[in-house]
Rosetta silent file (secondary structure, phi, psi, omega in degrees, C-alpha in Angstrom):
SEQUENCE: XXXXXXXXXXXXXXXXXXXXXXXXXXXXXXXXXXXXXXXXXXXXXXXXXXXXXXXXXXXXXXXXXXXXXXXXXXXXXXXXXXXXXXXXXXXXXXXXXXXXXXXXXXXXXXXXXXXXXXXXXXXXXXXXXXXXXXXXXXXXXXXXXXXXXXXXXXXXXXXXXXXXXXXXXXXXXXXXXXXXXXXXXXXXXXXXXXXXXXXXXXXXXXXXXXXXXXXXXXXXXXXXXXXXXXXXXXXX
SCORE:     score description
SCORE:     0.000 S_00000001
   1 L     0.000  164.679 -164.882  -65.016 -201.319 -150.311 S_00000001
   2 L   -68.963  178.642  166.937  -64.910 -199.459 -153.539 S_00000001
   3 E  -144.813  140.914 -155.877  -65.832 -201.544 -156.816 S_00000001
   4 L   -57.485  -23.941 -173.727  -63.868 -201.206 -159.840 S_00000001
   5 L   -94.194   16.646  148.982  -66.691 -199.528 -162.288 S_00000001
   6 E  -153.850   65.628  171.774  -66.632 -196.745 -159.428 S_00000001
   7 L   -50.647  -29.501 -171.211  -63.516 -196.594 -157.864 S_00000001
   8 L   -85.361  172.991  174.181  -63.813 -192.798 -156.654 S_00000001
   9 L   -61.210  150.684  157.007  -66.017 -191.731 -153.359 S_00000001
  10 L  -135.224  172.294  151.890  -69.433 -190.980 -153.392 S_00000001
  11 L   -24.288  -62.502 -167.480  -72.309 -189.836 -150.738 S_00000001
  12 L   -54.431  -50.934  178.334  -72.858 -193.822 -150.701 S_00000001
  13 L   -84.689  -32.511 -154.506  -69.211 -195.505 -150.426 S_00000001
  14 L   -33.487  130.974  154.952  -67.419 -192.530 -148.225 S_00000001
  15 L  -102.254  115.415  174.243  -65.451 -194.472 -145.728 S_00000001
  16 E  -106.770  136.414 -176.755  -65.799 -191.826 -142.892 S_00000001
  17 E  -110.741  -11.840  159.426  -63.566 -192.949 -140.200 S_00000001
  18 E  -165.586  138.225  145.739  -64.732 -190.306 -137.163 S_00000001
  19 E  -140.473  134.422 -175.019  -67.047 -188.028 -136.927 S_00000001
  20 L  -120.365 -163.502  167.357  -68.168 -185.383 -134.582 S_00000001
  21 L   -76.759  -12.331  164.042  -69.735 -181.870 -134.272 S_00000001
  22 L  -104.537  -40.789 -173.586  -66.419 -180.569 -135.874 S_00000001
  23 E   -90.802  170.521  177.693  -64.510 -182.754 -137.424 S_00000001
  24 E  -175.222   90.511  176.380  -64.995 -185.285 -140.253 S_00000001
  25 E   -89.576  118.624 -177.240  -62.076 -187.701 -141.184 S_00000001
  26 E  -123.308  171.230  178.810  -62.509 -189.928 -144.385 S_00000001
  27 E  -107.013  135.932 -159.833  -60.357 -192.249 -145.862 S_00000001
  28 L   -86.687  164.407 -163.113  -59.630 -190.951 -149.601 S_00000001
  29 L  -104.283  161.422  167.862  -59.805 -193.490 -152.132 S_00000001
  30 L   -62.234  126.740  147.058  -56.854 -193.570 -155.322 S_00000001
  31 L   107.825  -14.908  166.320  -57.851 -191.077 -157.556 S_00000001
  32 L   -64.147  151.602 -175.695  -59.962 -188.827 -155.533 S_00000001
  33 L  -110.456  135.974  172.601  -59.462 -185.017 -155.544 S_00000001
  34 L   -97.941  -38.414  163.196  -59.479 -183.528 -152.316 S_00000001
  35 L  -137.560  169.869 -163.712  -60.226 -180.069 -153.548 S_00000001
  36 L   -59.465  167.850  138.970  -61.454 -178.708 -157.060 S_00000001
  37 L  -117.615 -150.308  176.074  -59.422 -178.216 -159.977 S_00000001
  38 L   -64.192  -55.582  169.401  -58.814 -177.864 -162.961 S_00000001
  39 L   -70.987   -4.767  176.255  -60.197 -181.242 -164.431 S_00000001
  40 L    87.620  -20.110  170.117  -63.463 -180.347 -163.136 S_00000001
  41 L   -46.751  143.184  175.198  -63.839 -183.507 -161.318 S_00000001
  42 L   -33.993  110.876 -143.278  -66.187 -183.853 -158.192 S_00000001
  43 L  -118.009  126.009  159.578  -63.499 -182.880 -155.158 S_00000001
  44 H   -33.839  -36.367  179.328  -63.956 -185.217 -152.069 S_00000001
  45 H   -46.661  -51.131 -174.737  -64.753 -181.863 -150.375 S_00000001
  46 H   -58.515  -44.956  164.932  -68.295 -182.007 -152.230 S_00000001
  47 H   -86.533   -7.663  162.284  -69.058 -185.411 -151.483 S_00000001
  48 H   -68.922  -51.278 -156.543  -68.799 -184.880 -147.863 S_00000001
  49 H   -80.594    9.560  171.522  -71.006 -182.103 -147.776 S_00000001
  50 H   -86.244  -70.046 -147.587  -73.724 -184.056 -150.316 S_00000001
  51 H   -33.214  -48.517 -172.522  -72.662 -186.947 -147.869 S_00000001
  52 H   -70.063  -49.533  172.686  -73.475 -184.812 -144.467 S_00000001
  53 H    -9.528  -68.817  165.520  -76.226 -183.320 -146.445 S_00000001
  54 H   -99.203    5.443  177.861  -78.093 -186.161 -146.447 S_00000001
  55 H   -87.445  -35.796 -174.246  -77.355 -188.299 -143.344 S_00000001
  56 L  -119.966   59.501  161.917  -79.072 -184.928 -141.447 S_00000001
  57 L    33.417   51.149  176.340  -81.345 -184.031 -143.982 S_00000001
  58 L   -78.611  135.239 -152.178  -80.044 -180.436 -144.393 S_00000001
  59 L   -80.533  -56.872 -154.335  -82.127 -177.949 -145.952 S_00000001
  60 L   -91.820 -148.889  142.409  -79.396 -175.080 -146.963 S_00000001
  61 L   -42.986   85.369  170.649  -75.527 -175.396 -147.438 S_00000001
  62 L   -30.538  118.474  146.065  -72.953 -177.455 -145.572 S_00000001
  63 L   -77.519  132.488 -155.612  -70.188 -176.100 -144.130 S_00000001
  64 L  -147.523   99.958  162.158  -67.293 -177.945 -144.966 S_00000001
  65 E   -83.911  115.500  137.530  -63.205 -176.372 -144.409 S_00000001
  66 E    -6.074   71.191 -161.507  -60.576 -177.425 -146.138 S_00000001
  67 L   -88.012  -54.775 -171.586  -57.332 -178.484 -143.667 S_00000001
  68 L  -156.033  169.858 -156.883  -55.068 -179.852 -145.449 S_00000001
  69 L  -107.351  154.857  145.399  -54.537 -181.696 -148.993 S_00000001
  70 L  -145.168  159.469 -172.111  -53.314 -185.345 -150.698 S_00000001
  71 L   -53.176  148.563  177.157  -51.858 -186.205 -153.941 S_00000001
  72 L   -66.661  -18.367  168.741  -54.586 -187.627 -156.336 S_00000001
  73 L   -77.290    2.244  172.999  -52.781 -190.896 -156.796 S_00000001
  74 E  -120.710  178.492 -178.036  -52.920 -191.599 -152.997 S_00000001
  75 E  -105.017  116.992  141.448  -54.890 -193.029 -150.072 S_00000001
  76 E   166.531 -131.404  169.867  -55.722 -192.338 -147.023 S_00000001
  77 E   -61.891  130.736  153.350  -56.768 -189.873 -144.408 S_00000001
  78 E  -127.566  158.887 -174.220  -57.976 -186.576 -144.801 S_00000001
  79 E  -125.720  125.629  160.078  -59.647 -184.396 -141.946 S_00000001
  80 E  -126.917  168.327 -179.325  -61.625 -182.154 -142.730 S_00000001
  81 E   -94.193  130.108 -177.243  -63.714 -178.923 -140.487 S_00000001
  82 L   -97.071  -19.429  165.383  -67.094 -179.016 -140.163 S_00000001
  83 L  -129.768  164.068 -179.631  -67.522 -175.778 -138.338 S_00000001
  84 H   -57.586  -45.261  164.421  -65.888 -172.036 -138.722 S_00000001
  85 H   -42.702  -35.596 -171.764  -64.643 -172.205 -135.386 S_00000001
  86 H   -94.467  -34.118 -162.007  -62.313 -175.345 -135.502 S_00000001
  87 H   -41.441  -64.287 -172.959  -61.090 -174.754 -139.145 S_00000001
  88 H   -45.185  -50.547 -179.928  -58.511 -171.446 -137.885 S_00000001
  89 H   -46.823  -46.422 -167.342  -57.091 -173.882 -135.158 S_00000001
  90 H   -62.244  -54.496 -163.246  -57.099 -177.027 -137.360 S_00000001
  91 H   -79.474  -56.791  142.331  -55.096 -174.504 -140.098 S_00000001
  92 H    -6.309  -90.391 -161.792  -52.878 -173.081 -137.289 S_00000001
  93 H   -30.400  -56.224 -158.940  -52.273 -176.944 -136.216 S_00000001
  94 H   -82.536  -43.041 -164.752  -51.020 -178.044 -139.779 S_00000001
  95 H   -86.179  -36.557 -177.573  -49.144 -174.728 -140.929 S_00000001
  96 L  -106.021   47.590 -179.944  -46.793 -175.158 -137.521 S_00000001
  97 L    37.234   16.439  156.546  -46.440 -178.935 -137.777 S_00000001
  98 L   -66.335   31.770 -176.008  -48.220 -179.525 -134.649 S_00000001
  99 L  -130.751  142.413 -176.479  -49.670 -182.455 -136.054 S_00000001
 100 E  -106.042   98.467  177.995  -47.837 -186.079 -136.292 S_00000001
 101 E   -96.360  119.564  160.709  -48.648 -187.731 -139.685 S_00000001
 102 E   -94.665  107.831  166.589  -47.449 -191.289 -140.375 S_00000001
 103 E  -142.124 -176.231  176.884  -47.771 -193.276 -143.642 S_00000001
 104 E   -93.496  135.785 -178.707  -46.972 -195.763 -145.599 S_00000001
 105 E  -143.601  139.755  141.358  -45.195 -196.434 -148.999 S_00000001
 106 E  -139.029  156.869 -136.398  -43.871 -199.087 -150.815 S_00000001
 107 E  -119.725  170.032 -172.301  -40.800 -199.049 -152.900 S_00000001
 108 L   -99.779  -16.114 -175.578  -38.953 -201.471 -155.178 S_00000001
 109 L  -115.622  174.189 -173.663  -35.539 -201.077 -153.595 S_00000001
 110 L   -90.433  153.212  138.924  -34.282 -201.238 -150.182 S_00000001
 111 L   -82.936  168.253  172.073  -32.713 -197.462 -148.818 S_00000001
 112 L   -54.308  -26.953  152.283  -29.498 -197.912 -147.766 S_00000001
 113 L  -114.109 -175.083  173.694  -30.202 -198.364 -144.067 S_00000001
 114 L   -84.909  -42.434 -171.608  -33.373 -200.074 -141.902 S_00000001
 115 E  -162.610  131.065  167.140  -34.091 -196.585 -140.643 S_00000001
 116 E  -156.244 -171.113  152.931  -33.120 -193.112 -141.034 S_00000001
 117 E  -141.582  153.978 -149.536  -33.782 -189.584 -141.960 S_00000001
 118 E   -93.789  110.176  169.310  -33.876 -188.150 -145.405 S_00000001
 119 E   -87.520  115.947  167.245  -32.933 -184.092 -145.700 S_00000001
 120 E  -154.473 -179.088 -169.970  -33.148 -182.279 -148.936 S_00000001
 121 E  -113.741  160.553  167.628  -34.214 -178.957 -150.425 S_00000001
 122 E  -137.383  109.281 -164.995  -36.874 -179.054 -152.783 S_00000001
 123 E   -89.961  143.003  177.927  -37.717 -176.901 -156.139 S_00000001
 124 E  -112.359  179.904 -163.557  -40.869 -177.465 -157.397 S_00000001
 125 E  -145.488  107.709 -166.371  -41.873 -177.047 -160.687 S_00000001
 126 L   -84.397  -40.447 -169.719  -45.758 -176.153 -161.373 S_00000001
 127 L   -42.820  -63.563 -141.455  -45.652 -176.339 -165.480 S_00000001
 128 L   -97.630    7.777 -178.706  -44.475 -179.895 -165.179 S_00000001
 129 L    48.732   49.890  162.218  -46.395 -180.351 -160.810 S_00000001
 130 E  -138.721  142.939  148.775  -43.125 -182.099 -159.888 S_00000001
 131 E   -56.293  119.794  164.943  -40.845 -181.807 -157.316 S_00000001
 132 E  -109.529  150.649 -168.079  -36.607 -181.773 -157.044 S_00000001
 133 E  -120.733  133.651  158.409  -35.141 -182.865 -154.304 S_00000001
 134 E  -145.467  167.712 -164.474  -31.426 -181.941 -153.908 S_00000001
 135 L   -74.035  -13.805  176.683  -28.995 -182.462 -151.143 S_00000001
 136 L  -128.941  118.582 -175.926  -28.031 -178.708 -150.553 S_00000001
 137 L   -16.406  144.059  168.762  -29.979 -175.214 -150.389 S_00000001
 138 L  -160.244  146.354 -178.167  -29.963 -174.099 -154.014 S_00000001
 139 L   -28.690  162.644 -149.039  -32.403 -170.715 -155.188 S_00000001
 140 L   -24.322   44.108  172.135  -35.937 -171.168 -154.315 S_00000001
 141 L   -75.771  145.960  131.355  -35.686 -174.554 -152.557 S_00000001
 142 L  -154.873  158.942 -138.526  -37.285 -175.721 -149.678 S_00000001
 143 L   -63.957  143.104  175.715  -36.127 -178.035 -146.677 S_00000001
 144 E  -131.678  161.227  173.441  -38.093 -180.857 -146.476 S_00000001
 145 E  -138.930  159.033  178.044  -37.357 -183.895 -143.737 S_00000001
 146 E  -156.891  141.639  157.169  -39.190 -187.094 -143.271 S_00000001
 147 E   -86.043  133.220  153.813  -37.997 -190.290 -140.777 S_00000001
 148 E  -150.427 -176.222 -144.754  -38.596 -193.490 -142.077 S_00000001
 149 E  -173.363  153.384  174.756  -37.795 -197.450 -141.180 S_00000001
 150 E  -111.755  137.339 -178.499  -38.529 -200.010 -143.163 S_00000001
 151 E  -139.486   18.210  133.586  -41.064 -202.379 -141.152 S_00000001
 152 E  -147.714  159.815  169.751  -41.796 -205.273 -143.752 S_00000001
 153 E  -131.109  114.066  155.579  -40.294 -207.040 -146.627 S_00000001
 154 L   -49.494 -175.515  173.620  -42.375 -208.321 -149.409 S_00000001
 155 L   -62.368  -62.573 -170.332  -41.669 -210.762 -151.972 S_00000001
 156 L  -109.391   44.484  165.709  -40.674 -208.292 -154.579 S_00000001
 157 L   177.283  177.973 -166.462  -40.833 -204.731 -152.354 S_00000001
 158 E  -127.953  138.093  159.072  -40.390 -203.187 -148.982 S_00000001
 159 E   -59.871  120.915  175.446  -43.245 -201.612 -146.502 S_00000001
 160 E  -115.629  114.780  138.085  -41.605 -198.257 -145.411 S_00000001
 161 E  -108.642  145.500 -151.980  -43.001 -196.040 -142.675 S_00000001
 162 E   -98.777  111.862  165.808  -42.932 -192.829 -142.896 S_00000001
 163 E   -94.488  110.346 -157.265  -42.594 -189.926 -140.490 S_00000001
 164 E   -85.076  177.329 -156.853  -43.047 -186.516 -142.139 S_00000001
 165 L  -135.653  -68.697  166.853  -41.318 -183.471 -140.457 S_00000001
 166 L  -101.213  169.188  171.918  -42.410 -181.177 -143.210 S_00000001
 167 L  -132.441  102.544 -162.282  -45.243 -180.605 -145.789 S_00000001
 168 L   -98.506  156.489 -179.143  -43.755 -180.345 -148.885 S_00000001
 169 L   -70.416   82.644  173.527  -45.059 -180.348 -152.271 S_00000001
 170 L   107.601   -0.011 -149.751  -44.759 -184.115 -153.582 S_00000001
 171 H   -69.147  -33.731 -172.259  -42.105 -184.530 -150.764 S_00000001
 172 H   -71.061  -33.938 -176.451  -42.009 -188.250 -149.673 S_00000001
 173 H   -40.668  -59.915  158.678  -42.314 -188.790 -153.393 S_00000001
 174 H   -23.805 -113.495  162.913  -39.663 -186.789 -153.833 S_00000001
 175 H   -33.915  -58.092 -161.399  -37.099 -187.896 -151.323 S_00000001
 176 H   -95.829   31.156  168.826  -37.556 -191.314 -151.881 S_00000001
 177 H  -108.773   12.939  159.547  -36.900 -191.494 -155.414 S_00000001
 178 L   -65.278  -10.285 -178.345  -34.028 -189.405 -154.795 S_00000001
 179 L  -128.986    5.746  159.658  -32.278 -192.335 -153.018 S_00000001
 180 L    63.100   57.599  161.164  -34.048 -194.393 -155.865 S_00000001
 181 L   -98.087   43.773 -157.806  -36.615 -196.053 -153.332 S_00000001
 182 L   -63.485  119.714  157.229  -39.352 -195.288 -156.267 S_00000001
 183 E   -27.545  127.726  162.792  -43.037 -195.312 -154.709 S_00000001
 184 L   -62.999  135.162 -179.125  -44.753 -198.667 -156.402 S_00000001
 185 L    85.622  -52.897 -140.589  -46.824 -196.982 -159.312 S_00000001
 186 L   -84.754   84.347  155.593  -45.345 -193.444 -159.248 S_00000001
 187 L   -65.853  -16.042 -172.074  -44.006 -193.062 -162.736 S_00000001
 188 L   -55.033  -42.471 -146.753  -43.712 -189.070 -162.388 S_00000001
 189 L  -138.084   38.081  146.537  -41.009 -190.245 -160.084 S_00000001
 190 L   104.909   -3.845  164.013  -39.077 -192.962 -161.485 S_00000001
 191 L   -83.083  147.653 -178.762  -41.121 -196.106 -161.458 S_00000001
 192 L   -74.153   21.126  172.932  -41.250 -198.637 -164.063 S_00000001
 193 L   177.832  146.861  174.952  -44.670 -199.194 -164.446 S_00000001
 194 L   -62.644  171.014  154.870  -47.912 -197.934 -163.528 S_00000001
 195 L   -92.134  165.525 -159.727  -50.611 -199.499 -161.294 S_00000001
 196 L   -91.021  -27.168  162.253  -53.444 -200.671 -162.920 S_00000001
 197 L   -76.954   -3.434  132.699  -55.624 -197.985 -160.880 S_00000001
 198 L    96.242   13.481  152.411  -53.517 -194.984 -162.126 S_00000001
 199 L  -108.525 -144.863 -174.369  -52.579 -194.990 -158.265 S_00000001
 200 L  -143.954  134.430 -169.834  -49.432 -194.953 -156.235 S_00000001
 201 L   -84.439   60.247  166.954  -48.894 -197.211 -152.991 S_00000001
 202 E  -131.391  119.640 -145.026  -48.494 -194.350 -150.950 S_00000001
 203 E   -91.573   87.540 -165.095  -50.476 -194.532 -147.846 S_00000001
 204 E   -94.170  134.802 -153.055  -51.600 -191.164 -145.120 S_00000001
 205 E  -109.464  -48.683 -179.778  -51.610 -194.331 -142.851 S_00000001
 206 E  -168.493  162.743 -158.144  -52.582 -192.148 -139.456 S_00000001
 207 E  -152.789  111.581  149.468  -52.837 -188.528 -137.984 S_00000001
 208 E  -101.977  138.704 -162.240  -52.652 -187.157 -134.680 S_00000001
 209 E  -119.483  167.255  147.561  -54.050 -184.103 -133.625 S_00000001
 210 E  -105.760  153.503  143.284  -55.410 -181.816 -130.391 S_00000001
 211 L   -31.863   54.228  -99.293  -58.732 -181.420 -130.749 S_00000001
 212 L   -85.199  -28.634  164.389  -59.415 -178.279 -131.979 S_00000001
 213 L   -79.642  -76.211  177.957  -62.605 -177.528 -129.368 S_00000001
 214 L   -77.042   -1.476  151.993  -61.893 -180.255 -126.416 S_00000001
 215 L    81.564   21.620 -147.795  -58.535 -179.615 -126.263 S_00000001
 216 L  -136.696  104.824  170.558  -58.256 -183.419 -126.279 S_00000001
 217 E   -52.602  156.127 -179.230  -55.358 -185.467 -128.262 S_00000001
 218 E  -152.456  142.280 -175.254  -57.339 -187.572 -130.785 S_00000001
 219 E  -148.831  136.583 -172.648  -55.608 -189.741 -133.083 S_00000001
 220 E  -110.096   88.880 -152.442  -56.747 -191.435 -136.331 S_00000001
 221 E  -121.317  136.421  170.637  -55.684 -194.346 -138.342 S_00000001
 222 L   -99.291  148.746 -167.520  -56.895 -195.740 -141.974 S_00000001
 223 L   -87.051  112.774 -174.034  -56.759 -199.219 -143.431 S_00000001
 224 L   -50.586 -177.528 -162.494  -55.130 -198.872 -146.910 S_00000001
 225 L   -86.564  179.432  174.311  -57.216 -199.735 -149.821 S_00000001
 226 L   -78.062  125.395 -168.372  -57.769 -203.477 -151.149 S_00000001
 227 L   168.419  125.079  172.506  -55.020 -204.593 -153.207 S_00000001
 228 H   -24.451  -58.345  153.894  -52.481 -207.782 -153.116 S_00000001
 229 H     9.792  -94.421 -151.431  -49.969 -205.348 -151.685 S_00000001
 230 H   -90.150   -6.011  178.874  -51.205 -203.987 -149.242 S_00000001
 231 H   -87.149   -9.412  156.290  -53.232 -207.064 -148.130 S_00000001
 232 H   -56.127  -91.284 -172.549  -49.533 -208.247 -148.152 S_00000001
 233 H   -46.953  -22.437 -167.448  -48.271 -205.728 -145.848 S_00000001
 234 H   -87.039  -33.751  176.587  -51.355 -205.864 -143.552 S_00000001
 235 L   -33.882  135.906  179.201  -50.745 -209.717 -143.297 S_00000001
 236 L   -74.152    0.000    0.000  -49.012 -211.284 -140.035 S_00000001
C-alpha cells in the first residue's frame, strides 16, 4: 500500500491488477492523473510505461493507449492498451457502452429510496471543470443515467453502488449531489469538508469487458484504498 510521504503511483508501488500481452489494468491511487495536463504532473500513463519498461528491460519506447479516463480525486481501475491492435476495439468498447462499470461511493445522506435510477441532463462547464445536472433537456446538455442501491450503512454514511449507463463528465458526482447524496470529500460538489488526502470516496470498484483479441469476457475488480471508511465498508 501507498505511504503517506508518497501517496501517488510510481514504477515501484503500481498496484497492477492483470496483465497480459494487451492489456494492463492498475488500480489508480487518490490523486493520480491518468493522462497529462496541465499541472505538469507525472500521468499514470507514464508510470506504466517506466513500470513495463523495466519489468522487460525494454530498450526503445513503450507502447501504452489511453482507453478511458478517472477524476483525479478518485480510485480505482483503469485499463489501459498495451498494443495498437487492441486499443481501436478497447475505444470502440467504451464509446458504445459495451462495457459494465460498477463503483462505489459514499455519501452523507441516504437517497430517497434503497435503489433506483437517477436521469438528468448535464451542462458542463470547463472554466469552472464542473458539471450541472438538471432534471430536463435544457441547451447543450447531456443525458446521463446511472443505477444505484445502497448496500451498507455506516456509522455516520452510506456505501452506494453504482451502475453507470453513461460516461459523463463528473456524472456520478453530479447526480448524486443533485439529490444531495454529496460524495464524502467532494467539496466541488457540495460536501462539507475535505478529506485529508485531497481525495473523494468515490470508488471504479470493477469493469467488465470482451477481450479485445480472445474474444473472451474478462472482468476486473479493485480493492479501494486504505482508509477507516472503506476498511468500514469492506468489513463483514
Amino acid at each position: 500500500m501507498s505511504s503517506n510521504n508518497n501517496p501517488h503511483s510510481t514504477p515501484s508501488n503500481l498496484q497492477v491488477i492483470y496483465e497480459d500481452n494487451h492489456l494492463i489494468v492498475v488500480n489508480k491511487r487518490v490523486g493520480d492523473i491518468v493522462q497529462g495536463d496541465k499541472t505538469g504532473d507525472d500521468p499514470l500513463s507514464e508510470v506504466v510505461k517506466q513500470y513495463l519498461k523495466e519489468k522487460y528491460n525494454k530498450p526503445g519506447n513503450v507502447y501504452l493507449g489511453v482507453v478511458h479516463r478517472l477524476d483525479r480525486p478518485t480510485s480505482g481501475i483503469v485499463l489501459f492498451s498495451k498494443t495498437s491492435k487492441a486499443l481501436p476495439r478497447l475505444n470502440k468498447m467504451f464509446a458504445q457502452g459495451e462495457t459494465k462499470k460498477m463503483y462505489w461511493a459514499v455519501v452523507k445522506n441516504a437517497p430517497p429510496q434503497e435503489n433506483g435510477t437517477l436521469t438528468h441532463w448535464l451542462v458542463r462547464n470547463p472554466k469552472q471543470n464542473k458539471s450541472y445536472a438538471h432534471n430536463k433537456e435544457v441547451p447543450n446538455s447531456k443525458k446521463a443515467e446511472l443505477d444505484y442501491k445502497v448496500i451498507k450503512e455506516l456509522d455516520n454514511y452510506f456505501l452506494l453502488e453504482i451502475d453507470l449507463k453513461t460516461g459523463r463528465h463528473h456524472q456520478i458526482r453530479a447526480q448524486l449531489a443533485a439529490i444531495g447524496c454529496y460524495i464524502k470529500g467532494d467539496l466541488k460538489y457540495g460536501a462539507d469538508r475535505s478529506n485529508k488526502d485531497g481525495g473523494i470516496h468515490l470508488h471504479a470498484r470493477s469493469l467488465a469487458i470482451m477481450h479485445p483479441v480472445q474474444k473472451e469476457p474478462i472482468a476486473f475488480l479493485a480493492p479501494p484504498p486504505e482508509d477507516p471508511v472503506w476498511n468500514a465498508c469492506l468489513s463483514e
